[in-house]
Coordinates of C-alpha atoms and ligand atoms in Angstrom, one line a residue:
M1 CA 20.8 26.8 -4.3
P2 CA 19.1 25.4 -7.4
A3 CA 16.8 22.5 -6.8
G4 CA 17.8 19.2 -8.2
R5 CA 16.5 16.6 -10.6
V6 CA 15.2 13.7 -8.5
Y7 CA 14.8 10.0 -9.1
L8 CA 12.5 8.4 -6.5
E9 CA 12.0 4.7 -6.2
T10 CA 9.5 3.2 -3.8
F11 CA 9.7 -0.3 -2.2
G12 CA 7.0 -2.0 -0.2
C13 CA 3.5 -1.2 0.7
Q14 CA 0.7 1.2 -0.3
M15 CA 1.6 3.4 2.7
N16 CA 5.0 3.9 1.1
E17 CA 3.4 4.7 -2.3
L18 CA 1.4 7.4 -0.6
D19 CA 4.4 8.7 1.3
S20 CA 6.3 8.9 -2.0
E21 CA 3.4 10.8 -3.6
L22 CA 3.4 13.3 -0.8
V23 CA 7.2 13.7 -0.9
T24 CA 7.0 14.2 -4.7
G25 CA 4.4 16.9 -4.4
Q26 CA 6.3 18.7 -1.7
L27 CA 9.6 18.7 -3.6
R28 CA 7.9 19.7 -6.9
S29 CA 6.4 22.7 -5.2
L30 CA 9.9 23.7 -4.1
G31 CA 11.2 23.6 -7.7
Y32 CA 12.6 20.1 -7.9
S33 CA 11.9 18.1 -11.0
F34 CA 11.6 14.4 -11.3
T35 CA 13.0 11.9 -13.8
P36 CA 12.2 8.2 -14.3
D37 CA 15.8 7.5 -15.2
P38 CA 18.2 7.3 -12.3
A39 CA 21.2 7.9 -14.6
T40 CA 20.0 11.5 -15.3
A41 CA 19.2 12.4 -11.7
D42 CA 21.4 14.4 -9.4
V43 CA 19.4 13.3 -6.3
V44 CA 18.5 9.6 -6.0
L45 CA 16.0 8.7 -3.3
Y46 CA 14.9 5.3 -2.1
N47 CA 11.7 5.0 -0.1
T48 CA 12.3 1.8 1.7
C49 CA 10.5 -1.1 3.4
S50 CA 11.8 -3.2 6.3
V51 CA 9.0 -5.7 6.7
R52 CA 11.1 -8.5 5.2
E53 CA 14.8 -8.8 4.7
H54 CA 14.4 -9.4 1.0
A55 CA 13.1 -5.8 0.5
E56 CA 16.1 -4.4 2.3
Q57 CA 18.6 -6.4 0.3
K58 CA 17.3 -4.8 -2.9
V59 CA 18.1 -1.4 -1.4
W60 CA 21.6 -2.5 -0.2
S61 CA 22.5 -3.6 -3.7
R62 CA 21.1 -0.4 -5.3
L63 CA 23.3 1.6 -2.8
G64 CA 26.3 -0.5 -3.7
E65 CA 25.8 0.5 -7.4
L66 CA 25.5 4.1 -6.4
A67 CA 28.7 4.0 -4.5
L68 CA 30.5 3.1 -7.7
R69 CA 28.7 5.8 -9.6
K70 CA 29.6 8.4 -7.0
Q71 CA 33.3 7.9 -7.7
T72 CA 32.8 9.6 -11.0
E73 CA 29.9 11.8 -10.0
P74 CA 30.8 13.3 -6.7
G75 CA 28.0 15.8 -6.7
L76 CA 25.3 13.0 -6.6
V77 CA 23.1 13.2 -3.5
V78 CA 21.7 9.9 -2.2
G79 CA 18.9 9.6 0.2
V80 CA 17.3 6.6 2.1
L81 CA 13.8 7.4 3.2
G82 CA 11.3 5.2 5.1
C83 CA 11.4 2.2 7.4
M84 CA 15.0 1.1 6.6
A85 CA 16.4 4.5 7.5
E86 CA 14.4 4.5 10.8
R87 CA 15.5 0.9 11.6
E88 CA 19.1 1.1 10.7
G89 CA 19.9 4.6 11.9
D90 CA 23.6 5.5 12.0
A91 CA 24.6 1.9 11.0
L92 CA 23.3 2.7 7.6
F93 CA 25.7 5.7 7.2
K94 CA 28.5 3.5 8.4
R95 CA 27.9 0.6 6.1
M96 CA 27.1 2.8 3.1
P97 CA 29.0 6.1 3.2
V98 CA 27.5 6.9 -0.2
V99 CA 24.3 7.9 1.7
D100 CA 23.9 11.6 2.3
V101 CA 20.4 11.8 3.6
M102 CA 18.3 9.5 5.8
C103 CA 14.7 10.3 6.7
G104 CA 12.4 8.0 8.7
P105 CA 8.7 7.6 7.7
G106 CA 7.6 9.8 10.7
E107 CA 9.9 12.7 9.7
L108 CA 9.2 13.1 6.0
D109 CA 8.0 16.7 6.5
R110 CA 11.6 17.5 7.2
L111 CA 13.0 16.1 3.9
P112 CA 13.1 19.4 2.0
S113 CA 15.5 21.0 4.5
L114 CA 17.6 17.8 4.8
L115 CA 17.9 17.7 1.0
D116 CA 18.7 21.4 0.7
N117 CA 21.5 21.1 3.3
A118 CA 22.8 17.9 1.6
L119 CA 22.9 19.6 -1.8
R120 CA 24.8 22.6 -0.4
T121 CA 27.2 20.4 1.6
R122 CA 27.8 18.2 -1.4
S123 CA 28.5 21.0 -3.8
A124 CA 30.8 22.6 -1.2
L125 CA 32.7 19.3 -0.9
V126 CA 33.0 19.0 -4.6
A127 CA 34.2 22.6 -5.0
E128 CA 36.8 22.1 -2.2
A129 CA 38.0 18.9 -3.8
A130 CA 38.4 20.7 -7.2
S131 CA 40.3 23.6 -5.7
Y132 CA 42.8 21.2 -4.2
Q133 CA 42.9 19.3 -7.5
Y134 CA 42.1 16.0 -5.7
A135 CA 41.9 13.1 -8.2
D136 CA 39.3 11.3 -6.1
A137 CA 35.8 12.4 -5.1
P138 CA 35.4 13.6 -1.6
G139 CA 35.1 10.6 0.7
T140 CA 32.6 11.9 3.2
S141 CA 28.9 12.1 2.7
A142 CA 26.8 15.2 3.5
R143 CA 25.1 13.3 6.3
E144 CA 21.7 14.8 6.9
F145 CA 19.2 12.8 8.9
A146 CA 15.9 12.9 10.6
L147 CA 14.7 9.9 12.5
Q148 CA 12.1 9.4 15.2
G149 CA 14.1 7.0 17.3
S150 CA 11.8 5.9 20.1
T151 CA 10.3 9.4 20.7
S152 CA 7.0 8.5 19.0
R153 CA 6.3 6.1 21.8
R154 CA 6.7 8.7 24.6
S155 CA 3.2 9.4 25.8
S156 CA 3.7 13.1 26.0
T157 CA 5.1 13.7 22.5
L158 CA 1.9 14.3 20.6
A159 CA 0.2 16.3 23.3
A160 CA 3.3 18.5 23.6
A161 CA 4.1 19.3 20.0
A162 CA 2.3 19.8 16.8
D163 CA 2.3 16.8 14.5
N164 CA 4.2 18.1 11.6
L165 CA 3.6 15.0 9.6
E166 CA -0.1 15.9 9.6
L167 CA 0.9 19.1 7.8
L168 CA 2.6 17.0 5.1
D169 CA -0.7 15.1 4.6
L170 CA -2.7 18.4 4.6
S171 CA -0.3 20.0 2.1
R172 CA -1.0 17.2 -0.5
A173 CA -0.7 18.6 -4.0
I174 CA -3.8 17.4 -5.9
S175 CA -3.9 18.3 -9.5
P176 CA -6.8 17.4 -11.9
T177 CA -4.3 16.2 -14.5
D178 CA -1.9 14.2 -12.4
H179 CA -3.9 11.2 -11.2
S180 CA -5.5 8.2 -12.8
G181 CA -8.8 8.3 -11.1
T182 CA -7.8 6.5 -7.9
A183 CA -6.0 7.7 -4.8
Y184 CA -4.9 6.6 -1.3
V185 CA -5.9 8.5 1.8
R186 CA -4.3 7.9 5.1
I187 CA -6.5 7.6 8.1
T188 CA -4.2 6.1 10.7
R189 CA -0.4 6.1 11.1
G190 CA 1.7 3.6 13.0
C191 CA 0.6 0.5 14.8
N192 CA 0.2 -0.5 18.5
K193 CA -0.3 -4.2 18.0
F194 CA 3.3 -5.5 18.4
C195 CA 2.8 -8.8 16.6
T196 CA 6.0 -10.5 17.5
Y197 CA 7.4 -10.8 14.0
C198 CA 6.7 -7.3 12.8
V199 CA 8.9 -4.3 12.6
V200 CA 6.2 -1.8 11.8
P201 CA 5.5 -0.6 15.4
F202 CA 9.2 0.3 15.7
T203 CA 9.6 2.0 12.3
R204 CA 6.3 3.7 11.9
G205 CA 5.8 4.4 15.6
A206 CA 2.8 4.6 17.8
E207 CA -0.7 4.5 16.3
V208 CA -2.3 7.9 15.6
H209 CA -5.6 8.7 14.1
R210 CA -6.0 11.7 11.8
P211 CA -8.9 14.0 12.6
P212 CA -12.0 13.0 10.6
D213 CA -12.5 16.5 9.2
H214 CA -9.0 16.4 7.6
I215 CA -9.8 13.0 6.0
V216 CA -13.1 14.1 4.7
D217 CA -11.7 17.3 3.3
E218 CA -8.9 15.4 1.6
C219 CA -11.4 13.1 0.0
K220 CA -13.4 16.2 -1.2
R221 CA -10.3 17.8 -2.7
L222 CA -9.5 14.5 -4.5
A223 CA -13.0 14.2 -5.8
D224 CA -13.0 17.8 -7.0
A225 CA -9.8 16.9 -9.0
G226 CA -11.7 14.0 -10.6
V227 CA -10.7 11.1 -8.4
I228 CA -13.5 8.5 -8.2
E229 CA -11.9 5.7 -6.2
V230 CA -10.4 6.2 -2.8
T231 CA -8.6 3.6 -0.7
L232 CA -8.3 4.5 3.0
L233 CA -5.0 3.3 4.5
G234 CA -4.0 2.2 8.0
Q235 CA -2.3 -0.8 9.5
T236 CA -5.5 -1.7 11.3
V237 CA -8.2 0.6 9.8
N238 CA -11.1 -0.8 11.7
H239 CA -9.5 0.4 14.9
Y240 CA -9.8 4.0 13.8
R241 CA -11.3 6.1 16.6
F242 CA -11.3 9.9 17.2
E243 CA -12.6 11.2 20.5
H244 CA -13.7 14.8 19.9
G245 CA -13.7 15.7 23.6
A246 CA -10.0 14.9 23.8
A247 CA -9.1 16.7 20.6
V248 CA -6.0 18.9 20.9
L249 CA -5.7 22.2 19.0
I250 CA -2.3 23.6 18.1
D251 CA -2.1 26.8 16.1
G252 CA -5.7 26.4 15.2
L253 CA -5.2 23.0 13.8
V254 CA -6.8 19.8 15.3
Q255 CA -4.0 17.3 16.0
P256 CA -4.1 13.6 15.2
Q257 CA -4.9 11.5 18.3
K258 CA -3.0 8.6 19.8
G259 CA -4.6 5.3 19.3
R260 CA -5.5 3.0 22.3
V261 CA -3.1 0.4 23.3
Y262 CA -4.4 -3.1 22.6
T263 CA -3.6 -4.6 25.9
H264 CA -3.0 -8.3 26.5
K265 CA -3.8 -10.1 29.7
D266 CA -3.2 -13.8 30.2
G267 CA -3.0 -14.3 26.4
V268 CA -6.3 -12.5 25.9
H269 CA -6.5 -9.1 24.2
E270 CA -8.7 -6.6 25.9
D271 CA -10.8 -4.7 23.5
P272 CA -10.8 -1.0 23.8
Y273 CA -12.7 -0.4 20.6
R274 CA -16.3 0.2 21.2
S275 CA -18.9 1.8 19.0
S276 CA -19.4 5.0 21.0
G277 CA -17.8 6.9 23.7
A278 CA -18.5 6.1 27.3
G279 CA -20.6 8.7 29.1
G280 CA -21.9 10.0 25.7
E281 CA -18.7 11.8 24.5
R282 CA -18.6 12.3 20.8
V283 CA -16.5 9.8 19.0
T284 CA -15.9 9.2 15.3
T285 CA -15.5 5.4 14.9
F286 CA -14.4 3.7 11.7
A287 CA -18.1 3.0 10.8
D288 CA -18.9 6.7 11.3
L289 CA -15.9 7.8 9.2
L290 CA -16.9 5.5 6.3
A291 CA -20.5 6.8 6.5
R292 CA -19.3 10.4 6.5
I293 CA -17.0 10.0 3.5
H294 CA -19.7 8.1 1.6
D295 CA -22.4 10.6 2.3
E296 CA -20.4 13.8 2.1
V297 CA -18.4 13.0 -1.0
P298 CA -20.8 11.2 -3.4
A299 CA -18.4 11.9 -6.3
I300 CA -16.3 9.1 -5.0
K301 CA -17.8 6.1 -6.6
R302 CA -15.7 3.5 -4.9
L303 CA -14.5 3.7 -1.3
R304 CA -12.2 0.9 -0.1
F305 CA -10.0 0.4 2.9
V306 CA -6.9 -1.7 3.9
T307 CA -5.8 -3.3 6.1
S308 CA -8.4 -4.8 8.5
Y309 CA -7.5 -6.5 11.8
P310 CA -9.6 -9.6 12.4
R311 CA -10.5 -8.5 16.0
S312 CA -13.0 -5.8 16.9
F313 CA -14.5 -5.5 13.4
G314 CA -18.0 -4.6 14.6
D315 CA -21.4 -5.1 13.1
D316 CA -21.6 -1.3 12.9
I317 CA -18.9 -1.3 10.2
L318 CA -20.5 -4.2 8.3
T319 CA -23.9 -2.5 8.5
V320 CA -22.5 0.7 7.0
M321 CA -20.8 -1.4 4.3
R322 CA -24.1 -3.0 3.4
E323 CA -26.2 0.2 3.5
K324 CA -23.8 2.5 1.6
P325 CA -23.7 1.4 -2.1
R326 CA -20.4 3.1 -2.9
I327 CA -18.4 1.2 -0.3
C328 CA -16.7 -1.7 -1.9
R329 CA -17.5 -5.2 -0.7
Y330 CA -13.9 -6.1 -0.2
L331 CA -11.8 -7.0 2.9
H332 CA -8.1 -7.5 3.3
V333 CA -7.9 -9.2 6.6
P334 CA -4.7 -11.1 7.3
A335 CA -4.9 -14.3 9.3
Q336 CA -1.1 -15.0 9.4
S337 CA -1.6 -18.6 10.5
G338 CA -4.2 -21.3 10.9
S339 CA -2.7 -22.7 14.1
D340 CA -3.9 -21.3 17.4
R341 CA -0.5 -22.1 19.0
L342 CA 1.3 -20.0 16.4
L343 CA -1.2 -17.2 16.6
K344 CA -0.4 -17.0 20.3
L345 CA 3.4 -16.9 19.6
M346 CA 2.7 -14.2 17.1
N347 CA 0.8 -12.2 19.7
R348 CA -2.1 -11.8 17.2
G349 CA -4.8 -11.9 19.9
Y350 CA -7.4 -14.1 18.3
T351 CA -8.0 -17.7 17.6
V352 CA -8.8 -19.4 14.3
A353 CA -12.4 -19.9 15.5
E354 CA -12.7 -16.1 16.2
Y355 CA -11.2 -15.3 12.8
L356 CA -13.7 -17.6 11.1
E357 CA -16.6 -16.2 13.2
F358 CA -15.6 -12.8 11.8
L359 CA -15.4 -14.0 8.1
D360 CA -18.8 -15.8 8.5
R361 CA -20.4 -12.7 10.0
A362 CA -19.0 -10.5 7.3
R363 CA -20.2 -12.8 4.6
A364 CA -23.7 -13.0 6.2
F365 CA -23.9 -9.2 6.0
L366 CA -22.2 -8.6 2.6
H367 CA -22.0 -11.6 0.3
Q368 CA -24.8 -11.0 -2.3
P369 CA -23.7 -12.6 -5.6
E370 CA -27.3 -12.7 -6.7
I371 CA -27.3 -8.9 -7.0
G372 CA -23.8 -8.9 -8.5
R373 CA -22.2 -8.0 -5.2
P374 CA -20.2 -10.8 -3.7
L375 CA -17.9 -10.1 -0.8
T376 CA -14.3 -10.9 -1.8
V377 CA -11.7 -11.4 0.9
A378 CA -7.9 -11.3 0.7
G379 CA -5.6 -12.7 3.3
D380 CA -2.0 -12.7 4.5
F381 CA -0.1 -15.8 5.8
I382 CA 3.4 -16.3 7.1
V383 CA 4.9 -19.7 6.6
G384 CA 7.9 -21.0 8.5
F385 CA 7.3 -19.0 11.7
P386 CA 9.6 -20.4 14.4
T387 CA 8.6 -23.8 15.6
E388 CA 6.0 -24.3 12.9
T389 CA 5.4 -28.0 12.5
D390 CA 3.8 -29.9 9.6
E391 CA 0.7 -30.0 11.7
D392 CA 0.6 -26.2 12.2
F393 CA 1.1 -25.8 8.4
E394 CA -1.7 -28.2 7.7
A395 CA -3.9 -26.0 9.9
S396 CA -3.0 -23.0 7.8
K397 CA -4.0 -25.0 4.7
A398 CA -7.3 -25.9 6.3
L399 CA -7.9 -22.2 7.1
V400 CA -7.1 -21.2 3.5
R401 CA -9.6 -23.8 2.3
R402 CA -12.3 -22.7 4.7
A403 CA -11.8 -19.0 4.2
R404 CA -12.1 -19.1 0.4
Y405 CA -9.9 -16.0 -0.2
K406 CA -9.9 -14.3 -3.5
N407 CA -6.1 -14.2 -3.2
C408 CA -3.6 -14.5 -0.4
F409 CA -0.3 -12.8 0.2
I410 CA 2.0 -15.5 1.4
F411 CA 5.4 -14.7 3.0
K412 CA 8.2 -16.8 4.3
Y413 CA 9.1 -15.8 7.9
S414 CA 11.9 -13.3 7.9
P415 CA 13.4 -12.5 11.3
R416 CA 13.6 -8.8 11.8
P417 CA 16.0 -7.0 14.1
G418 CA 14.3 -5.3 17.0
T419 CA 11.3 -7.6 17.1
V420 CA 10.3 -9.9 20.0
A421 CA 10.4 -13.0 17.7
I422 CA 14.0 -12.6 16.7
D423 CA 15.0 -12.4 20.4
K424 CA 12.7 -15.1 21.7
F425 CA 12.3 -17.7 19.0
P426 CA 15.2 -19.2 17.0
D427 CA 14.5 -19.1 13.2
D428 CA 14.4 -22.9 13.2
V429 CA 12.4 -23.8 10.1
P430 CA 14.9 -24.5 7.3
E431 CA 14.8 -22.3 4.2
N432 CA 13.9 -25.3 1.9
I433 CA 10.9 -26.1 4.1
K434 CA 9.7 -22.5 4.2
R435 CA 10.0 -22.5 0.4
R436 CA 8.1 -25.7 0.0
R437 CA 5.3 -24.5 2.4
N438 CA 5.2 -21.2 0.5
N439 CA 4.7 -22.9 -2.8
E440 CA 2.2 -25.4 -1.5
L441 CA 0.0 -22.8 0.1
L442 CA 0.2 -20.7 -3.0
A443 CA -0.8 -23.6 -5.2
L444 CA -3.7 -24.3 -2.9
Q445 CA -4.7 -20.7 -3.0
N446 CA -4.4 -20.6 -6.8
D447 CA -6.9 -23.4 -7.1
I448 CA -9.3 -21.5 -4.7
S449 CA -8.8 -18.3 -6.6
A450 CA -9.8 -20.1 -9.8
E451 CA -12.9 -21.4 -8.1
V452 CA -13.8 -18.0 -6.8
G453 CA -13.2 -16.5 -10.2
Q454 CA -15.5 -19.1 -11.8
E455 CA -18.4 -17.6 -9.8
F456 CA -18.1 -14.4 -11.8
V457 CA -18.3 -16.1 -15.3
G458 CA -21.5 -15.2 -17.1
H459 CA -22.2 -12.2 -14.8
T460 CA -21.8 -8.5 -15.6
V461 CA -19.5 -6.7 -13.2
E462 CA -18.5 -3.1 -12.8
V463 CA -14.8 -2.5 -13.5
F464 CA -12.8 0.5 -12.6
V465 CA -10.5 0.8 -15.7
E466 CA -6.9 1.3 -14.6
G467 CA -5.0 1.3 -17.8
I468 CA -3.6 -0.6 -20.7
S469 CA -2.6 -4.1 -19.8
R470 CA 1.1 -4.9 -19.5
R471 CA 0.7 -7.6 -22.2
E472 CA -0.4 -4.8 -24.5
Q473 CA 2.7 -2.8 -23.6
K474 CA 5.0 -5.7 -24.3
V475 CA 3.4 -6.1 -27.7
A476 CA 3.7 -2.4 -28.4
R477 CA 7.4 -2.5 -27.3
R478 CA 8.1 -5.3 -29.6
Q479 CA 6.7 -3.2 -32.4
A480 CA 8.3 0.0 -31.3
P481 CA 11.4 1.3 -33.1
A482 CA 13.0 2.6 -29.9
P483 CA 13.4 0.5 -26.7
A484 CA 10.8 1.4 -24.1
P485 CA 11.9 2.1 -20.5
A486 CA 11.2 -0.5 -17.8
S487 CA 8.6 1.7 -16.2
A488 CA 4.9 1.7 -16.2
G489 CA 4.4 5.2 -17.6
I490 CA 3.7 5.0 -21.3
A491 CA 2.1 6.9 -24.1
L492 CA 0.8 4.9 -27.0
T493 CA 0.1 6.1 -30.5
V494 CA -2.8 4.3 -32.1
G495 CA -3.2 4.9 -35.8
G496 CA -0.9 7.9 -35.6
K497 CA -2.8 9.5 -32.8
S498 CA -1.0 9.9 -29.5
L499 CA -2.7 8.6 -26.3
S500 CA -1.4 9.8 -23.0
V501 CA -1.6 6.9 -20.6
D502 CA 0.0 7.2 -17.2
R503 CA -0.1 3.6 -16.0
A504 CA -0.4 0.1 -17.1
V505 CA -1.5 -2.7 -14.8
D506 CA -1.1 -6.4 -14.8
A507 CA -0.6 -9.3 -12.3
C508 CA 2.5 -8.7 -10.3
G509 CA 5.4 -11.0 -11.1
D510 CA 6.4 -11.7 -7.5
D511 CA 6.0 -15.1 -6.0
H512 CA 3.9 -14.2 -3.0
G513 CA 0.5 -14.5 -4.5
C514 CA -0.6 -10.9 -4.3
G515 CA -3.0 -11.5 -7.2
G516 CA -1.6 -8.4 -8.9
T517 CA -2.4 -6.0 -6.1
H518 CA 0.8 -4.1 -6.8
I519 CA 0.0 -1.2 -9.0
E520 CA 2.9 0.4 -10.7
S521 CA 3.2 4.0 -9.8
D522 CA 2.5 6.9 -12.1
T523 CA 5.3 8.3 -14.1
P524 CA 3.6 11.1 -16.0
E525 CA 6.8 12.6 -17.2
L526 CA 7.4 9.7 -19.5
D527 CA 6.4 10.3 -23.0
D528 CA 7.4 7.3 -25.1
R529 CA 5.7 6.9 -28.4
L530 CA 4.8 3.3 -29.0
A531 CA 3.1 2.5 -32.2
V532 CA 0.0 0.2 -32.2
P533 CA -1.6 -0.6 -35.5
E534 CA -5.1 0.9 -35.7
E535 CA -6.8 -2.4 -36.4
R536 CA -5.4 -4.0 -33.2
R537 CA -7.8 -4.0 -30.3
I538 CA -6.0 -2.8 -27.2
Q539 CA -6.2 -4.9 -24.1
M540 CA -7.2 -2.9 -21.1
S541 CA -7.3 -3.9 -17.4
G542 CA -9.2 -2.9 -14.4
R543 CA -10.6 -4.1 -11.1
T544 CA -14.0 -5.1 -9.7
E545 CA -15.2 -3.6 -6.5
G546 CA -13.8 -6.7 -4.9
D547 CA -10.4 -6.0 -6.3
V548 CA -10.4 -8.8 -8.9
I549 CA -8.4 -8.0 -12.0
V550 CA -10.4 -8.0 -15.3
F551 CA -8.9 -7.8 -18.8
F552 CA -11.0 -6.8 -21.7
D553 CA -10.4 -5.4 -25.2
C554 CA -11.2 -1.8 -26.0
P555 CA -13.7 -2.1 -28.8
A556 CA -13.4 0.2 -31.9
P557 CA -14.2 3.0 -32.2
Q558 CA -13.9 3.5 -28.4
K559 CA -10.6 5.2 -27.4
P560 CA -8.7 3.6 -24.5
A561 CA -8.0 7.0 -23.0
E562 CA -11.7 7.6 -22.7
L563 CA -12.1 4.5 -20.5
I564 CA -9.2 5.0 -18.1
G565 CA -10.2 6.1 -14.6
R566 CA -13.9 5.3 -15.1
V567 CA -16.2 2.6 -14.0
Q568 CA -17.5 0.4 -16.9
N569 CA -19.7 -2.6 -17.2
V570 CA -17.9 -5.7 -18.3
R571 CA -19.5 -9.1 -19.0
I572 CA -17.2 -11.9 -17.7
D573 CA -16.6 -14.6 -20.3
G574 CA -13.5 -16.3 -19.0
N575 CA -11.5 -17.0 -15.8
G576 CA -7.7 -17.1 -15.9
G577 CA -7.3 -18.0 -12.2
L578 CA -5.9 -14.8 -10.7
S579 CA -7.7 -12.6 -13.2
L580 CA -10.9 -12.6 -15.3
K581 CA -11.5 -11.9 -19.0
G582 CA -14.5 -10.1 -20.3
T583 CA -16.3 -8.0 -22.9
L584 CA -16.9 -4.3 -22.4
L585 CA -20.6 -3.5 -22.6
A586 CA -22.1 -0.2 -23.8
S587 CA -19.9 2.4 -22.3
K588 CA -20.9 4.3 -19.3
R589 CA -19.3 7.3 -17.9
H590 CA -18.8 7.2 -14.1
E591 CA -22.1 5.6 -13.2
S592 CA -22.7 1.9 -12.6
S593 CA -25.7 -0.3 -12.6
F594 CA -26.2 -0.7 -8.8
I595 CA -24.5 2.4 -7.6
D596 CA -26.8 5.2 -6.6
R597 CA -29.9 3.2 -7.5
Ligands
5AD1 N1 8.3 -12.1 8.0 C1 7.5 -12.4 7.0 N2 6.3 -11.8 6.8 C2 6.1 -10.7 7.5 N3 5.0 -9.9 7.5 C3 5.2 -8.9 8.4 N4 6.4 -9.1 9.1 C4 6.9 -10.3 8.5 C5 8.1 -11.0 8.8 N5 8.9 -10.6 9.7 C6 3.9 -10.0 6.6 C7 2.6 -10.2 7.3 C8 1.9 -8.9 7.1 C9 2.4 -8.4 5.8 C10 2.4 -6.9 5.5 O1 3.8 -8.8 5.8 O2 1.8 -11.2 6.7 O3 0.5 -8.9 7.1
SF4_2 FE1 2.7 -5.5 12.1 FE2 0.8 -6.7 13.5 FE3 0.8 -4.0 13.3 FE4 0.1 -5.5 11.2 S1 -1.0 -5.4 13.1 S2 1.5 -3.7 11.2 S3 1.5 -7.3 11.4 S4 2.3 -5.3 14.3

């Protein structure tokens, strides 16, 4: 069976971006090719997100369009991957018979065989229809699926069977030419916290921690391929913990280990995360893991992690962050609400006072603007959670003021099927109030972001250069003879010379206040030739270690392509609120002023 031409679109979080990268590598190695244009694909895959209804609606409407297309292209194979597949199960096939393949986030290692079967079944159905001279396309889908259901929560599962998903992570295809200097590395899968609004523990399953050797090896392989910035991923990274005495070996391979359950007694979370094992057993904690990656892979110039949980973030982690110069002084630590009453209804397991105690402690350890290393913090808030009063909302505003975030992701509460909140608490805050609170909190955060940005003006910061700014792309498109695709992948010609640039970055256009954290994914196949006059200075963008976006012009005769994927010194001259503007100083390759000093 010949492999197909695949269009893969990713929705949602960084974890999904990484999953899509792994799936792409896996399918490429089996002979599939990828296209950035869905119209030319014979396999269309959506890697979906279920955290809010809005993200799912986008996928439903895409599937509706594909249903029309399939009437004239019966051979088209359509797959839904990720959380929506896991959450909807069979109901998705029923509602959208256009779907041939469904694969949950915990089963992605099985995607190649599902796709192969679907392609075979589809072509057999098409051939059958042709032989009977049917006017219409075959009505049935190929119906291949792999979902975890509730099996991942059975205590015996991991002990009994090899974790094949780990093999998918281990098989990651890392090519020296196919990255932009930065990469995600998963350390933990799933979540055990069961915040009452959240669907993740049901779609991504129980928390498991990858063996530290696997993580360190992956970082080494990335560094060998030229990656200099690594972001460690997990739902609650600071709860990473691997007990070596309890390690299970299957077929010579150390298996990921189940996380501890964050128990909850009389409204108080018990804290199973301690720095070392009881009775002296060998444990790798998150602090140990950070230190290992930092020390064993010095070629990684920036080491970041998301997302942190505000409880059990020990001084051991803060100490490692302070002592190891290549660990970024950046925290993404969602608060969700500034009201203790709502935090309790959300089952978050901390109070506002405890959250602030953590922020103050983290700043005491890490906030050193005088040496050019401030600690920047990003937060998440949900507005309009059931029963939220004006008073509760005012408490969230007070927390935003006090926390002084660099940026906040602000979400309107979206009731999710299967969660505790949808069953227990009616969604009683009207949509217009949710919207008003969302906008108000965003406006407040924007003022604070501008104040935080102002602290950088006049200082020189280190910037990891990510690409050509989106503004620059728009200018280039306006001047280009042919229309450019709506994708980030781009190649510019400057003064007749072609520049291969995989990505362009700018503040995200969504209204949730991400501060541009959404990076568009690489699409290296794209090879548009957009003309930029030689005399024009090309605007580039990148990020500080604290994840603040910085724009600067590439000075002649410097070539933009020489800067991308490297750390450069930029003097900050202006502050645009969610981003900074600066001037590139004498170009440096890879090193930075304080790193490795
Ligand atoms: N409604 C709105 N926002 C949600 N989030 C998670 N679940 C929901 C929901 N049901 C937000 C939280 C979380 C972020 C990833 O998404 O703020 O931190
Ligand atoms: Fe969802 Fe809470 Fe887990 Fe975050 S910690 S993924 S909000 S359940």
